[in-house]
mmCIF file of C-alpha atoms in Angstrom:
data_model
loop_
_atom_site.group_PDB
_atom_site.id
_atom_site.type_symbol
_atom_site.label_atom_id
_atom_site.label_comp_id
_atom_site.label_asym_id
_atom_site.label_seq_id
_atom_site.Cartn_x
_atom_site.Cartn_y
_atom_site.Cartn_z
ATOM 1 C CA SER A 1 -24.082 130.038 -95.948
ATOM 2 C CA ASN A 2 -21.009 127.912 -96.437
ATOM 3 C CA SER A 3 -22.508 126.190 -99.516
ATOM 4 C CA ALA A 4 -23.292 129.544 -101.115
ATOM 5 C CA ASN A 5 -19.743 130.767 -100.463
ATOM 6 C CA THR A 6 -18.304 127.596 -101.968
ATOM 7 C CA ALA A 7 -20.507 127.930 -105.062
ATOM 8 C CA ALA A 8 -19.524 131.584 -105.477
ATOM 9 C CA GLU A 9 -15.829 130.706 -105.239
ATOM 10 C CA ARG A 10 -16.236 127.916 -107.806
ATOM 11 C CA LEU A 11 -17.970 130.311 -110.188
ATOM 12 C CA LYS A 12 -15.079 132.774 -109.812
ATOM 13 C CA VAL A 13 -12.635 129.977 -110.632
ATOM 14 C CA ILE A 14 -14.612 128.995 -113.738
ATOM 15 C CA VAL A 15 -14.642 132.554 -115.045
ATOM 16 C CA ALA A 16 -10.960 133.088 -114.202
ATOM 17 C CA SER A 17 -10.054 129.863 -116.010
ATOM 18 C CA GLU A 18 -12.027 130.958 -119.047
ATOM 19 C CA ASN A 19 -10.136 134.252 -119.147
ATOM 20 C CA ARG A 20 -6.740 132.573 -118.833
ATOM 21 C CA LEU A 21 -7.519 130.298 -121.751
ATOM 22 C CA HIS A 22 -8.755 133.254 -123.809
ATOM 23 C CA ASN A 23 -12.069 131.487 -124.289
ATOM 24 C CA ARG A 24 -15.001 133.815 -124.130
ATOM 25 C CA LEU A 25 -18.234 132.756 -122.540
ATOM 26 C CA THR A 26 -20.425 132.150 -125.555
ATOM 27 C CA PRO A 27 -24.214 132.343 -125.245
ATOM 28 C CA GLU A 28 -24.310 128.540 -125.482
ATOM 29 C CA ARG A 29 -21.838 128.135 -122.618
ATOM 30 C CA ILE A 30 -23.731 130.661 -120.499
ATOM 31 C CA GLU A 31 -26.983 128.723 -121.071
ATOM 32 C CA LYS A 32 -25.241 125.490 -120.078
ATOM 33 C CA MET A 33 -23.891 127.192 -116.943
ATOM 34 C CA LYS A 34 -27.407 128.469 -116.186
ATOM 35 C CA ARG A 35 -28.855 124.934 -116.365
ATOM 36 C CA GLU A 36 -26.067 123.536 -114.181
ATOM 37 C CA ILE A 37 -26.479 126.284 -111.573
ATOM 38 C CA LEU A 38 -30.249 125.694 -111.564
ATOM 39 C CA ALA A 39 -29.678 121.991 -110.860
ATOM 40 C CA VAL A 40 -27.466 122.841 -107.867
ATOM 41 C CA VAL A 41 -29.899 125.455 -106.515
ATOM 42 C CA ASN A 42 -32.796 122.996 -106.807
ATOM 43 C CA THR A 43 -30.978 120.556 -104.508
ATOM 44 C CA TYR A 44 -31.371 123.167 -101.743
ATOM 45 C CA VAL A 45 -34.481 125.154 -102.753
ATOM 46 C CA SER A 46 -37.466 123.595 -104.510
ATOM 47 C CA GLY A 47 -39.558 125.441 -107.043
ATOM 48 C CA VAL A 48 -36.852 127.430 -108.858
ATOM 49 C CA ASN A 49 -37.366 127.424 -112.641
ATOM 50 C CA ILE A 50 -34.969 128.217 -115.492
ATOM 51 C CA ASP A 51 -36.768 131.549 -115.999
ATOM 52 C CA ASP A 52 -35.859 132.469 -112.394
ATOM 53 C CA VAL A 53 -32.121 132.376 -113.236
ATOM 54 C CA ASN A 54 -30.732 135.479 -114.932
ATOM 55 C CA ILE A 55 -27.096 135.648 -116.044
ATOM 56 C CA GLN A 56 -25.657 138.811 -117.581
ATOM 57 C CA HIS A 57 -22.237 138.863 -119.229
ATOM 58 C CA HIS A 58 -20.645 142.206 -120.106
ATOM 59 C CA ASN A 59 -17.487 144.268 -119.996
ATOM 60 C CA GLU A 60 -17.149 147.063 -117.471
ATOM 61 C CA ALA A 61 -14.074 149.263 -116.992
ATOM 62 C CA ASN A 62 -11.803 146.843 -118.887
ATOM 63 C CA MET A 63 -13.062 143.949 -116.765
ATOM 64 C CA GLU A 64 -15.178 141.020 -117.862
ATOM 65 C CA VAL A 65 -18.215 140.751 -115.565
ATOM 66 C CA LEU A 66 -20.589 137.837 -115.067
ATOM 67 C CA GLU A 67 -23.620 138.750 -112.949
ATOM 68 C CA MET A 68 -26.130 136.201 -111.738
ATOM 69 C CA ASN A 69 -29.491 136.727 -110.074
ATOM 70 C CA ILE A 70 -31.781 133.922 -108.951
ATOM 71 C CA SER A 71 -35.339 134.687 -107.890
ATOM 72 C CA LEU A 72 -36.303 132.298 -105.111
ATOM 73 C CA PRO A 73 -39.919 131.270 -104.619
ATOM 74 C CA ASP A 74 -41.880 132.742 -101.741
ATOM 75 C CA SER A 75 -41.691 130.173 -98.936
ATOM 76 C CA THR A 76 -45.404 130.636 -98.208
ATOM 77 C CA ARG A 77 -46.282 129.178 -101.634
ATOM 78 C CA GLN A 78 -44.613 125.825 -100.991
#
């Protein structure tokens, strides 16, 4: 969806800005990002909990990678 594309682009900008400033994403900053992303997701999908958001930060082939997975609730449970 358009909102998802916009959110993905914003996340890319955040990470790119962090790299330009030579600030690494600390565990504390990743947790803050996780809470903020959860708040945005919950405006569109109810029932997503903090444990449903998984963010992995690692280096791969000389590139800094930030992966995010969000488990959405089964719509039949709502």
